Amino acid sequence: MATDIVLGVDIGGTKTKIGLVDKDGKCLVQSFFRTREYPNLDDYLDKIKSTSDELLESLDGKANLLGCGIGAPNASSKNGTIENASNLVWKGSVPILEKLRERMDLPMRIMNDASAAALGEMLFGGAKNMQDFIVITLGTGFGAGIVTNGQLVDGYDGFAGELGHVDMTLGDGRLTGLGVKGGLEAYVSATGLKRTILYMMSKYMVDSRFRDVAFNDLHGEDITKAAEEGDEIALKAFDYTAKIMGLALANFTAFTQPEAFILMGGLTNSGKWILEPLEKYFNESLLEVYKGKVKIVLSTMEGKTAAICGAAALIWERQNV
């Protein structure tokens, strides 16, 4: 008997991850390739098709492919396009579903990657029994997927949830990837943390291992290790990042009053160095009526396949799983 599966595609600025996901949210096989190696869109879509064919051939037993779900930055679920994504090589409005359907005759959906992640959490992860929650993705940027009353907030044109580009009106006015001055993701993201290391070194004349490290050689795991060793610049950078994020999450609470914020992405690997001050600043900033009612938790979905499973959830959601 054939196994029902869905193709999940996560389009990132660095990597495109592809996998086959069953009804329980298990990624049976997966692969990836580097997005920027395919600046021509047709070549890129051909690569998605050939990779999915290879994955299907690698499965043990027969498979019934139900559809293809795609998570991508700046994706419009209503138009089937990617619109002006700052970290992708194709610019303008990219008709990705229309062109992919020319290669694969399948039901398809595309959605902002963080919104897809929220669906994945609702179907397969720690939000199975929640009606109100917000998924926060902390990678190169800051993404958000919002669920309220059991329904994903998708928006009129499919672009709801761009919380990373909310203007925090902070002093140095950093630009986000979309050019928003003082925007949240310019501070709260893996990239933002690196920029804050430089900011702290300019502000405080204390010794730090980072004074001899170039920006492009800075990595999140190094900042975490430095914090563990008591590096004052690393500790100040985490505290600064957590303070901004705590205020932002407290503000977002006033919109939908989520039961929980579910965090995922590379920045969460910093563990207690970001999470402990985040809890403190978040609770300090909350309105009294919300105190003690909103959790901050980490995603329970497996990190390496979470984005793939979130994309596949776009199709599984329609299968009444």
mmCIF file of C-alpha atoms in Angstrom:
data_model
loop_
_atom_site.group_PDB
_atom_site.id
_atom_site.type_symbol
_atom_site.label_atom_id
_atom_site.label_comp_id
_atom_site.label_asym_id
_atom_site.label_seq_id
_atom_site.Cartn_x
_atom_site.Cartn_y
_atom_site.Cartn_z
ATOM 1 C CA MET A 1 0.000 0.000 0.000
ATOM 2 C CA ALA A 2 1.362 3.418 -0.974
ATOM 3 C CA THR A 3 2.323 5.880 1.764
ATOM 4 C CA ASP A 4 0.769 9.348 1.549
ATOM 5 C CA ILE A 5 3.472 12.015 1.563
ATOM 6 C CA VAL A 6 3.860 15.734 0.884
ATOM 7 C CA LEU A 7 6.813 17.560 -0.626
ATOM 8 C CA GLY A 8 8.004 20.364 1.645
ATOM 9 C CA VAL A 9 10.270 23.091 0.209
ATOM 10 C CA ASP A 10 11.914 25.750 2.369
ATOM 11 C CA ILE A 11 13.431 28.532 0.260
ATOM 12 C CA GLY A 12 16.135 30.406 2.130
ATOM 13 C CA GLY A 13 18.636 33.014 1.075
ATOM 14 C CA THR A 14 21.492 30.573 1.664
ATOM 15 C CA LYS A 15 19.972 27.105 1.305
ATOM 16 C CA THR A 16 16.890 25.534 -0.215
ATOM 17 C CA LYS A 17 15.811 22.528 1.847
ATOM 18 C CA ILE A 18 13.535 19.866 0.379
ATOM 19 C CA GLY A 19 11.988 16.831 2.038
ATOM 20 C CA LEU A 20 9.146 14.309 1.936
ATOM 21 C CA VAL A 21 6.884 14.482 4.982
ATOM 22 C CA ASP A 22 4.284 11.967 6.167
ATOM 23 C CA LYS A 23 0.969 12.686 7.921
ATOM 24 C CA ASP A 24 2.616 12.596 11.356
ATOM 25 C CA GLY A 25 5.086 15.319 10.456
ATOM 26 C CA LYS A 26 8.041 12.983 10.056
ATOM 27 C CA CYS A 27 10.499 13.966 7.349
ATOM 28 C CA LEU A 28 11.315 10.642 5.660
ATOM 29 C CA VAL A 29 14.098 11.890 3.376
ATOM 30 C CA GLN A 30 15.601 15.310 2.764
ATOM 31 C CA SER A 31 18.181 17.170 0.738
ATOM 32 C CA PHE A 32 19.371 20.711 0.162
ATOM 33 C CA PHE A 33 21.213 22.854 -2.341
ATOM 34 C CA ARG A 34 22.559 26.397 -2.279
ATOM 35 C CA THR A 35 19.985 28.893 -3.483
ATOM 36 C CA ARG A 36 22.459 31.451 -4.825
ATOM 37 C CA GLU A 37 24.002 28.907 -7.189
ATOM 38 C CA TYR A 38 20.831 29.252 -9.307
ATOM 39 C CA PRO A 39 20.388 32.958 -10.137
ATOM 40 C CA ASN A 40 18.266 31.972 -13.144
ATOM 41 C CA LEU A 41 14.761 31.157 -11.880
ATOM 42 C CA ASP A 42 14.100 28.472 -14.507
ATOM 43 C CA ASP A 43 17.315 26.667 -13.584
ATOM 44 C CA TYR A 44 16.360 26.929 -9.912
ATOM 45 C CA LEU A 45 12.903 25.410 -10.463
ATOM 46 C CA ASP A 46 14.433 22.638 -12.581
ATOM 47 C CA LYS A 47 16.669 21.874 -9.604
ATOM 48 C CA ILE A 48 13.662 21.646 -7.274
ATOM 49 C CA LYS A 49 12.018 19.210 -9.707
ATOM 50 C CA SER A 50 15.107 17.012 -10.121
ATOM 51 C CA THR A 51 15.779 16.979 -6.364
ATOM 52 C CA SER A 52 12.196 15.960 -5.575
ATOM 53 C CA ASP A 53 12.422 13.176 -8.182
ATOM 54 C CA GLU A 54 15.624 11.895 -6.558
ATOM 55 C CA LEU A 55 14.013 11.917 -3.122
ATOM 56 C CA LEU A 56 10.989 10.007 -4.376
ATOM 57 C CA GLU A 57 13.230 7.390 -5.988
ATOM 58 C CA SER A 58 15.173 6.971 -2.729
ATOM 59 C CA LEU A 59 12.083 6.013 -0.705
ATOM 60 C CA ASP A 60 11.532 2.407 0.301
ATOM 61 C CA GLY A 61 8.165 1.283 -1.039
ATOM 62 C CA LYS A 62 5.507 3.125 -3.018
ATOM 63 C CA ALA A 63 4.502 6.700 -2.261
ATOM 64 C CA ASN A 64 1.435 8.763 -3.080
ATOM 65 C CA LEU A 65 2.537 12.385 -3.476
ATOM 66 C CA LEU A 66 -0.375 14.596 -2.374
ATOM 67 C CA GLY A 67 1.096 18.003 -3.111
ATOM 68 C CA CYS A 68 3.872 20.511 -2.592
ATOM 69 C CA GLY A 69 4.053 23.153 0.124
ATOM 70 C CA ILE A 70 6.581 25.988 -0.056
ATOM 71 C CA GLY A 71 7.791 28.330 2.660
ATOM 72 C CA ALA A 72 9.662 31.424 1.490
ATOM 73 C CA PRO A 73 10.464 34.969 2.621
ATOM 74 C CA ASN A 74 8.016 37.622 1.396
ATOM 75 C CA ALA A 75 5.718 34.990 -0.114
ATOM 76 C CA SER A 76 2.133 35.915 -0.955
ATOM 77 C CA SER A 77 -0.181 32.987 -0.279
ATOM 78 C CA LYS A 78 -2.917 34.744 -2.232
ATOM 79 C CA ASN A 79 -0.894 35.480 -5.382
ATOM 80 C CA GLY A 80 1.481 32.496 -5.438
ATOM 81 C CA THR A 81 4.434 34.856 -5.701
ATOM 82 C CA ILE A 82 7.544 35.952 -3.844
ATOM 83 C CA GLU A 83 7.589 39.746 -3.676
ATOM 84 C CA ASN A 84 10.794 41.784 -3.353
ATOM 85 C CA ALA A 85 12.580 39.432 -0.959
ATOM 86 C CA SER A 86 15.730 41.184 0.269
ATOM 87 C CA ASN A 87 17.848 38.029 0.704
ATOM 88 C CA LEU A 88 16.949 36.151 -2.496
ATOM 89 C CA VAL A 89 18.708 36.471 -5.834
ATOM 90 C CA TRP A 90 15.495 37.024 -7.857
ATOM 91 C CA LYS A 91 14.075 40.518 -7.568
ATOM 92 C CA GLY A 92 10.635 42.002 -8.052
ATOM 93 C CA SER A 93 7.535 39.823 -8.186
ATOM 94 C CA VAL A 94 8.508 36.178 -8.803
ATOM 95 C CA PRO A 95 5.605 33.974 -10.091
ATOM 96 C CA ILE A 96 7.021 30.878 -8.475
ATOM 97 C CA LEU A 97 3.870 28.721 -8.245
ATOM 98 C CA GLU A 98 2.864 29.406 -11.836
ATOM 99 C CA LYS A 99 6.276 28.362 -13.122
ATOM 100 C CA LEU A 100 6.696 25.372 -10.806
ATOM 101 C CA ARG A 101 3.305 24.008 -11.895
ATOM 102 C CA GLU A 102 4.715 23.823 -15.418
ATOM 103 C CA ARG A 103 7.153 21.211 -14.059
ATOM 104 C CA MET A 104 5.061 19.450 -11.409
ATOM 105 C CA ASP A 105 1.357 18.680 -11.811
ATOM 106 C CA LEU A 106 0.460 18.802 -8.120
ATOM 107 C CA PRO A 107 -1.680 20.795 -5.678
ATOM 108 C CA MET A 108 0.628 23.586 -4.465
ATOM 109 C CA ARG A 109 0.617 26.307 -1.833
ATOM 110 C CA ILE A 110 3.182 28.910 -0.880
ATOM 111 C CA MET A 111 3.321 31.030 2.252
ATOM 112 C CA ASN A 112 5.661 33.224 4.247
ATOM 113 C CA ASP A 113 8.124 30.852 5.899
ATOM 114 C CA ALA A 114 7.269 31.898 9.454
ATOM 115 C CA SER A 115 3.535 31.472 8.821
ATOM 116 C CA ALA A 116 4.257 28.024 7.394
ATOM 117 C CA ALA A 117 6.249 27.285 10.552
ATOM 118 C CA ALA A 118 3.206 28.252 12.638
ATOM 119 C CA LEU A 119 1.053 25.757 10.725
ATOM 120 C CA GLY A 120 3.739 23.134 11.283
ATOM 121 C CA GLU A 121 3.686 23.793 15.031
ATOM 122 C CA MET A 122 -0.116 23.536 15.064
ATOM 123 C CA LEU A 123 -0.210 20.231 13.170
ATOM 124 C CA PHE A 124 2.981 18.518 14.300
ATOM 125 C CA GLY A 125 4.614 20.448 17.144
ATOM 126 C CA GLY A 126 4.072 21.954 20.564
ATOM 127 C CA ALA A 127 1.007 24.012 19.579
ATOM 128 C CA LYS A 128 -1.294 21.054 18.820
ATOM 129 C CA ASN A 129 -3.650 22.020 21.652
ATOM 130 C CA MET A 130 -3.300 25.796 21.354
ATOM 131 C CA GLN A 131 -5.747 28.182 19.734
ATOM 132 C CA ASP A 132 -3.690 31.353 20.168
ATOM 133 C CA PHE A 133 0.078 31.503 19.710
ATOM 134 C CA ILE A 134 2.826 33.270 17.776
ATOM 135 C CA VAL A 135 5.824 31.514 16.242
ATOM 136 C CA ILE A 136 8.974 33.619 16.121
ATOM 137 C CA THR A 137 11.768 32.565 13.753
ATOM 138 C CA LEU A 138 15.161 33.935 14.724
ATOM 139 C CA GLY A 139 17.632 33.379 11.918
ATOM 140 C CA THR A 140 19.246 35.811 9.494
ATOM 141 C CA GLY A 141 16.095 37.893 10.035
ATOM 142 C CA PHE A 142 13.089 37.948 12.369
ATOM 143 C CA GLY A 143 9.913 36.246 11.171
ATOM 144 C CA ALA A 144 6.518 35.705 12.776
ATOM 145 C CA GLY A 145 3.553 33.413 12.192
ATOM 146 C CA ILE A 146 0.391 34.389 14.092
ATOM 147 C CA VAL A 147 -2.456 32.036 15.009
ATOM 148 C CA THR A 148 -5.538 33.361 16.788
ATOM 149 C CA ASN A 149 -8.798 31.541 17.526
ATOM 150 C CA GLY A 150 -7.251 28.499 15.841
ATOM 151 C CA GLN A 151 -6.795 30.313 12.529
ATOM 152 C CA LEU A 152 -3.609 31.521 10.871
ATOM 153 C CA VAL A 153 -3.579 35.297 10.365
ATOM 154 C CA ASP A 154 -2.737 35.499 6.673
ATOM 155 C CA GLY A 155 -3.839 39.012 5.743
ATOM 156 C CA TYR A 156 -5.626 40.578 2.793
ATOM 157 C CA ASP A 157 -2.785 39.933 0.368
ATOM 158 C CA GLY A 158 -1.046 37.111 2.231
ATOM 159 C CA PHE A 159 1.658 39.244 3.877
ATOM 160 C CA ALA A 160 0.442 39.410 7.474
ATOM 161 C CA GLY A 161 2.935 38.859 10.281
ATOM 162 C CA GLU A 162 5.928 40.924 9.103
ATOM 163 C CA LEU A 163 6.714 41.784 12.719
ATOM 164 C CA GLY A 164 10.453 41.870 12.041
ATOM 165 C CA HIS A 165 9.929 45.142 10.178
ATOM 166 C CA VAL A 166 8.071 46.928 12.964
ATOM 167 C CA ASP A 167 9.870 50.202 13.705
ATOM 168 C CA MET A 168 11.164 50.092 17.290
ATOM 169 C CA THR A 169 12.367 53.740 17.024
ATOM 170 C CA LEU A 170 15.668 52.859 18.666
ATOM 171 C CA GLY A 171 18.593 55.262 18.904
ATOM 172 C CA ASP A 172 20.959 54.176 16.162
ATOM 173 C CA GLY A 173 18.244 53.520 13.582
ATOM 174 C CA ARG A 174 19.590 50.376 11.897
ATOM 175 C CA LEU A 175 17.925 49.384 8.635
ATOM 176 C CA THR A 176 16.194 46.027 8.228
ATOM 177 C CA GLY A 177 16.554 44.014 5.028
ATOM 178 C CA LEU A 178 13.559 45.912 3.652
ATOM 179 C CA GLY A 179 15.023 49.273 4.632
ATOM 180 C CA VAL A 180 12.895 49.950 7.725
ATOM 181 C CA LYS A 181 14.816 52.302 9.997
ATOM 182 C CA GLY A 182 14.980 51.002 13.562
ATOM 183 C CA GLY A 183 13.222 47.807 12.528
ATOM 184 C CA LEU A 184 13.134 44.879 14.964
ATOM 185 C CA GLU A 185 15.043 42.282 12.895
ATOM 186 C CA ALA A 186 18.033 44.625 12.620
ATOM 187 C CA TYR A 187 18.471 44.090 16.375
ATOM 188 C CA VAL A 188 16.854 40.730 17.151
ATOM 189 C CA SER A 189 18.299 38.135 14.769
ATOM 190 C CA ALA A 190 21.580 36.326 14.250
ATOM 191 C CA THR A 191 22.724 39.240 12.067
ATOM 192 C CA GLY A 192 21.491 41.782 14.597
ATOM 193 C CA LEU A 193 23.441 40.109 17.401
ATOM 194 C CA LYS A 194 26.650 40.387 15.372
ATOM 195 C CA ARG A 195 26.013 44.074 14.760
ATOM 196 C CA THR A 196 25.367 44.561 18.475
ATOM 197 C CA ILE A 197 28.764 43.044 19.290
ATOM 198 C CA LEU A 198 30.353 45.842 17.240
ATOM 199 C CA TYR A 199 28.091 48.413 18.882
ATOM 200 C CA MET A 200 29.061 47.242 22.372
ATOM 201 C CA MET A 201 32.764 47.335 21.527
ATOM 202 C CA SER A 202 32.393 50.951 20.422
ATOM 203 C CA LYS A 203 30.508 51.816 23.602
ATOM 204 C CA TYR A 204 32.573 49.982 26.215
ATOM 205 C CA MET A 205 36.381 49.923 26.303
ATOM 206 C CA VAL A 206 36.639 46.532 28.013
ATOM 207 C CA ASP A 207 38.723 43.579 26.861
ATOM 208 C CA SER A 208 36.966 41.111 24.574
ATOM 209 C CA ARG A 209 37.957 38.276 22.293
ATOM 210 C CA PHE A 210 36.000 40.007 19.522
ATOM 211 C CA ARG A 211 38.306 43.014 19.232
ATOM 212 C CA ASP A 212 40.513 40.996 16.873
ATOM 213 C CA VAL A 213 37.665 39.375 14.903
ATOM 214 C CA ALA A 214 36.321 40.711 11.587
ATOM 215 C CA PHE A 215 32.536 41.046 11.210
ATOM 216 C CA ASN A 216 32.311 38.308 8.575
ATOM 217 C CA ASP A 217 34.212 35.946 10.875
ATOM 218 C CA LEU A 218 31.741 36.448 13.727
ATOM 219 C CA HIS A 219 29.466 33.461 14.372
ATOM 220 C CA GLY A 220 26.640 32.951 16.820
ATOM 221 C CA GLU A 221 28.224 29.912 18.447
ATOM 222 C CA ASP A 222 31.371 31.957 19.145
ATOM 223 C CA ILE A 223 29.303 34.639 20.860
ATOM 224 C CA THR A 224 27.590 31.995 22.994
ATOM 225 C CA LYS A 225 30.931 30.437 23.940
ATOM 226 C CA ALA A 226 32.295 33.863 24.847
ATOM 227 C CA ALA A 227 29.289 34.481 27.110
ATOM 228 C CA GLU A 228 29.926 31.150 28.828
ATOM 229 C CA GLU A 229 33.492 32.300 29.467
ATOM 230 C CA GLY A 230 32.290 35.597 30.934
ATOM 231 C CA ASP A 231 33.203 37.879 28.021
ATOM 232 C CA GLU A 232 31.615 41.192 29.018
ATOM 233 C CA ILE A 233 30.909 42.310 25.440
ATOM 234 C CA ALA A 234 29.080 39.056 24.655
ATOM 235 C CA LEU A 235 27.021 39.297 27.859
ATOM 236 C CA LYS A 236 26.091 42.920 27.148
ATOM 237 C CA ALA A 237 25.135 42.035 23.558
ATOM 238 C CA PHE A 238 22.791 39.244 24.686
ATOM 239 C CA ASP A 239 21.237 41.474 27.347
ATOM 240 C CA TYR A 240 20.685 44.308 24.840
ATOM 241 C CA THR A 241 19.135 41.912 22.315
ATOM 242 C CA ALA A 242 16.870 40.344 24.942
ATOM 243 C CA LYS A 243 15.705 43.741 26.212
ATOM 244 C CA ILE A 244 14.566 44.849 22.756
ATOM 245 C CA MET A 245 12.928 41.495 22.054
ATOM 246 C CA GLY A 246 11.189 41.436 25.446
ATOM 247 C CA LEU A 247 9.635 44.844 24.778
ATOM 248 C CA ALA A 248 8.574 43.779 21.272
ATOM 249 C CA LEU A 249 6.922 40.553 22.450
ATOM 250 C CA ALA A 250 5.116 42.454 25.201
ATOM 251 C CA ASN A 251 3.792 44.850 22.563
ATOM 252 C CA PHE A 252 2.686 41.965 20.322
ATOM 253 C CA THR A 253 0.860 40.391 23.275
ATOM 254 C CA ALA A 254 -1.487 43.364 23.339
ATOM 255 C CA PHE A 255 -2.657 42.559 19.783
ATOM 256 C CA THR A 256 -3.753 38.931 20.065
ATOM 257 C CA GLN A 257 -2.976 37.829 23.665
ATOM 258 C CA PRO A 258 -1.262 34.575 22.681
ATOM 259 C CA GLU A 259 -1.023 31.657 25.054
ATOM 260 C CA ALA A 260 2.613 31.281 24.033
ATOM 261 C CA PHE A 261 5.418 32.604 21.898
ATOM 262 C CA ILE A 262 7.180 29.637 20.280
ATOM 263 C CA LEU A 263 10.771 30.390 19.330
ATOM 264 C CA MET A 264 12.807 28.634 16.641
ATOM 265 C CA GLY A 265 15.896 29.341 14.557
ATOM 266 C CA GLY A 266 19.629 29.709 15.004
ATOM 267 C CA LEU A 267 19.567 32.432 17.666
ATOM 268 C CA THR A 268 17.728 30.109 20.070
ATOM 269 C CA ASN A 269 20.864 27.929 20.157
ATOM 270 C CA SER A 270 22.296 30.580 22.460
ATOM 271 C CA GLY A 271 20.125 29.039 25.179
ATOM 272 C CA LYS A 272 20.001 30.690 28.575
ATOM 273 C CA TRP A 273 22.131 33.645 27.481
ATOM 274 C CA ILE A 274 19.241 34.966 25.413
ATOM 275 C CA LEU A 275 16.276 33.223 27.077
ATOM 276 C CA GLU A 276 16.830 34.184 30.716
ATOM 277 C CA PRO A 277 17.125 37.952 30.155
ATOM 278 C CA LEU A 278 14.303 37.706 27.589
ATOM 279 C CA GLU A 279 11.930 36.278 30.212
ATOM 280 C CA LYS A 280 12.903 39.052 32.633
ATOM 281 C CA TYR A 281 12.439 41.946 30.219
ATOM 282 C CA PHE A 282 9.275 40.453 28.717
ATOM 283 C CA ASN A 283 7.557 40.145 32.085
ATOM 284 C CA GLU A 284 8.696 43.624 33.122
ATOM 285 C CA SER A 285 7.163 45.105 29.959
ATOM 286 C CA LEU A 286 3.825 43.258 29.988
ATOM 287 C CA LEU A 287 0.626 45.014 30.942
ATOM 288 C CA GLU A 288 -0.592 43.819 34.338
ATOM 289 C CA VAL A 289 -3.611 42.026 32.839
ATOM 290 C CA TYR A 290 -1.295 39.714 30.836
ATOM 291 C CA LYS A 291 1.274 38.908 33.525
ATOM 292 C CA GLY A 292 1.655 35.209 34.279
ATOM 293 C CA LYS A 293 -0.509 34.203 31.314
ATOM 294 C CA VAL A 294 1.917 34.131 28.367
ATOM 295 C CA LYS A 295 4.649 31.513 27.973
ATOM 296 C CA ILE A 296 7.885 31.764 26.020
ATOM 297 C CA VAL A 297 8.890 28.282 24.858
ATOM 298 C CA LEU A 298 11.205 26.693 22.316
ATOM 299 C CA SER A 299 9.859 24.793 19.331
ATOM 300 C CA THR A 300 9.608 21.042 19.842
ATOM 301 C CA MET A 301 10.017 20.365 16.135
ATOM 302 C CA GLU A 302 13.372 18.928 15.080
ATOM 303 C CA GLY A 303 15.535 21.874 14.090
ATOM 304 C CA LYS A 304 16.973 20.462 10.865
ATOM 305 C CA THR A 305 13.574 19.548 9.417
ATOM 306 C CA ALA A 306 11.240 22.080 11.092
ATOM 307 C CA ALA A 307 11.102 24.404 8.072
ATOM 308 C CA ILE A 308 10.490 21.502 5.662
ATOM 309 C CA CYS A 309 7.680 20.130 7.838
ATOM 310 C CA GLY A 310 6.190 23.605 8.172
ATOM 311 C CA ALA A 311 6.072 23.940 4.384
ATOM 312 C CA ALA A 312 4.515 20.472 4.063
ATOM 313 C CA ALA A 313 1.878 21.472 6.628
ATOM 314 C CA LEU A 314 0.410 23.825 4.003
ATOM 315 C CA ILE A 315 -0.816 20.729 2.154
ATOM 316 C CA TRP A 316 -1.464 18.464 5.157
ATOM 317 C CA GLU A 317 -3.722 21.150 6.639
ATOM 318 C CA ARG A 318 -6.014 20.716 3.627
ATOM 319 C CA GLN A 319 -6.077 16.941 4.110
ATOM 320 C CA ASN A 320 -7.943 17.297 7.431
ATOM 321 C CA VAL A 321 -5.133 15.761 9.417
#
